[in-house]
XYZ file of C-alpha atoms in Angstrom:
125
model
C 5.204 -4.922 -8.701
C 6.178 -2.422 -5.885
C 5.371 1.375 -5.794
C 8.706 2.750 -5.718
C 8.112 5.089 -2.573
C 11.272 7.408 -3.570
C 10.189 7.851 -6.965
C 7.825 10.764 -5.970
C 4.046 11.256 -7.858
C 4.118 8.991 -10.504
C 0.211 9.117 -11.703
C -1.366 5.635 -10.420
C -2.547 3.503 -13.172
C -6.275 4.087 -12.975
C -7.303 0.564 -13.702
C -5.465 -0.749 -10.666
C -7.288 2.006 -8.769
C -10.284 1.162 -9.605
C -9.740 -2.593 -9.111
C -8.655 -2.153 -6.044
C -11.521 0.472 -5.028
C -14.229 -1.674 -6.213
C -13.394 -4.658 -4.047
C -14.367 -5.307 -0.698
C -11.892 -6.943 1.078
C -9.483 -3.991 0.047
C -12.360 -1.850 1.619
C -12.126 -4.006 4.444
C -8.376 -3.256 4.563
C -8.283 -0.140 3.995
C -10.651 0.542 7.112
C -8.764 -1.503 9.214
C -5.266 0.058 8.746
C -4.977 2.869 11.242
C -1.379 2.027 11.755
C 0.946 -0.499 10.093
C 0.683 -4.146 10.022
C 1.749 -7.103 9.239
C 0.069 -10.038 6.895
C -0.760 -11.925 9.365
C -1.903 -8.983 11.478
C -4.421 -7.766 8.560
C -5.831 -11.228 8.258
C -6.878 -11.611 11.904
C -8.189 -8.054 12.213
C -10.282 -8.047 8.714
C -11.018 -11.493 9.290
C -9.700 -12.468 5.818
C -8.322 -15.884 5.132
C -4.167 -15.585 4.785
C -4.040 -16.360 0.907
C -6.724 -13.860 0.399
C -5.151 -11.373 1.976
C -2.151 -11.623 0.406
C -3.631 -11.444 -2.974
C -5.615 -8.572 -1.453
C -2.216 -6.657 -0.150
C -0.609 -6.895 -3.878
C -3.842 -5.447 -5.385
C -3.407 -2.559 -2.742
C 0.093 -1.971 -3.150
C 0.351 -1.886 -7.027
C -2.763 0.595 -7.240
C -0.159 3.034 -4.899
C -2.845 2.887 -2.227
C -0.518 0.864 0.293
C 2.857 0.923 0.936
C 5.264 -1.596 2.497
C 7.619 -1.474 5.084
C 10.428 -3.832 6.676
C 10.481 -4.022 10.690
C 14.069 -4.464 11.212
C 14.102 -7.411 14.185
C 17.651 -7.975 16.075
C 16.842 -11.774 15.745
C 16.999 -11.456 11.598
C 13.209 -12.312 10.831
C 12.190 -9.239 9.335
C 8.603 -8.394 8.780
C 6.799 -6.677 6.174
C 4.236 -4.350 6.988
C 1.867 -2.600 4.889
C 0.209 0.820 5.880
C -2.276 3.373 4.201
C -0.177 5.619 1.828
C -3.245 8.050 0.694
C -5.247 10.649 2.084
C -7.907 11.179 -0.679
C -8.474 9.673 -4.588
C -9.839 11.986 -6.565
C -11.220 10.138 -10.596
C -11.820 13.396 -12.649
C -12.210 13.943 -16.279
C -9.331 15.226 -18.333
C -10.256 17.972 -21.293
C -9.423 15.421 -23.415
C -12.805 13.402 -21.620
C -10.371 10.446 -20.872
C -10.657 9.378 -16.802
C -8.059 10.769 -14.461
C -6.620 9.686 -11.127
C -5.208 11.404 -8.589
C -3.825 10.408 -5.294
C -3.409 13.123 -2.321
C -0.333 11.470 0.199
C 0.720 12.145 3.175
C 3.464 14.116 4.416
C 6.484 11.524 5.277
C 9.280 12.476 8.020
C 12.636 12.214 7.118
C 12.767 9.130 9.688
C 9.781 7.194 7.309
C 11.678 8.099 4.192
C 14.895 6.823 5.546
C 12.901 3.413 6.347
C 11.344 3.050 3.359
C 14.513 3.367 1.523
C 16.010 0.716 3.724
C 12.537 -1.503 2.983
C 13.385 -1.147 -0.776
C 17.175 -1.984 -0.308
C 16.183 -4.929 2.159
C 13.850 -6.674 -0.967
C 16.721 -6.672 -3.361
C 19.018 -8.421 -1.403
């Protein structure tokens, strides 16, 4: 499932936070993301088989700690690509002493928000 990147800051689920935290080629990812890229990209720079990484990418994604994009190409292939979409996690404790999660994002230009919208719009049809 997708992270709805219009729906503004809907808590994480902390599980998938977690999960995703605690394993290494999401680490590996994570590091290697300084600017958006593709699948295919990600696998030759983290030097993660393909079906690995695309297992890896969903984990990512659903925990709200990546986003995906579309590249609009005038030939029709579009590509997805997948970017950092966090700044800092922060796992506290709630007064209730249940586990919290927080995620700090960046600040998105009108231009990004506009793109991501047309990302979301691209999936469904």
């Amino acid at each position: 499932m997708v992270r709805d990147p219009l729906s503004g800051d809907d808590p994480p689920d902390l599980q998938s936070v977690l999960d995703a935290l605690d394993d290494a080629d999401c680490r590996t990812i994570i590091r290697h993301l300084d600017e958006p890229m593709t699948a295919t990209e990600v696998s030759e720079e983290c030097d993660i088989p393909m079906s690995t990484t695309y297992r890896k990418l969903e984990l990512l994604t659903e925990a709200s700690l990546l986003v995906e994009g579309t590249e609009i190409r005038p030939d029709g292939h579009h590509a997805t690509r997948y970017e950092v979409d966090f700044e800092a996690v922060t796992i506290g404790v709630t007064e209730q002493r249940d586990l919290d999660v927080s995620i700090d994002r960046p600040s998105h230009s009108a231009d990004e928000r506009l793109a991501s919208l047309w990302g979301e719009v691209r999936k469904e049809t």
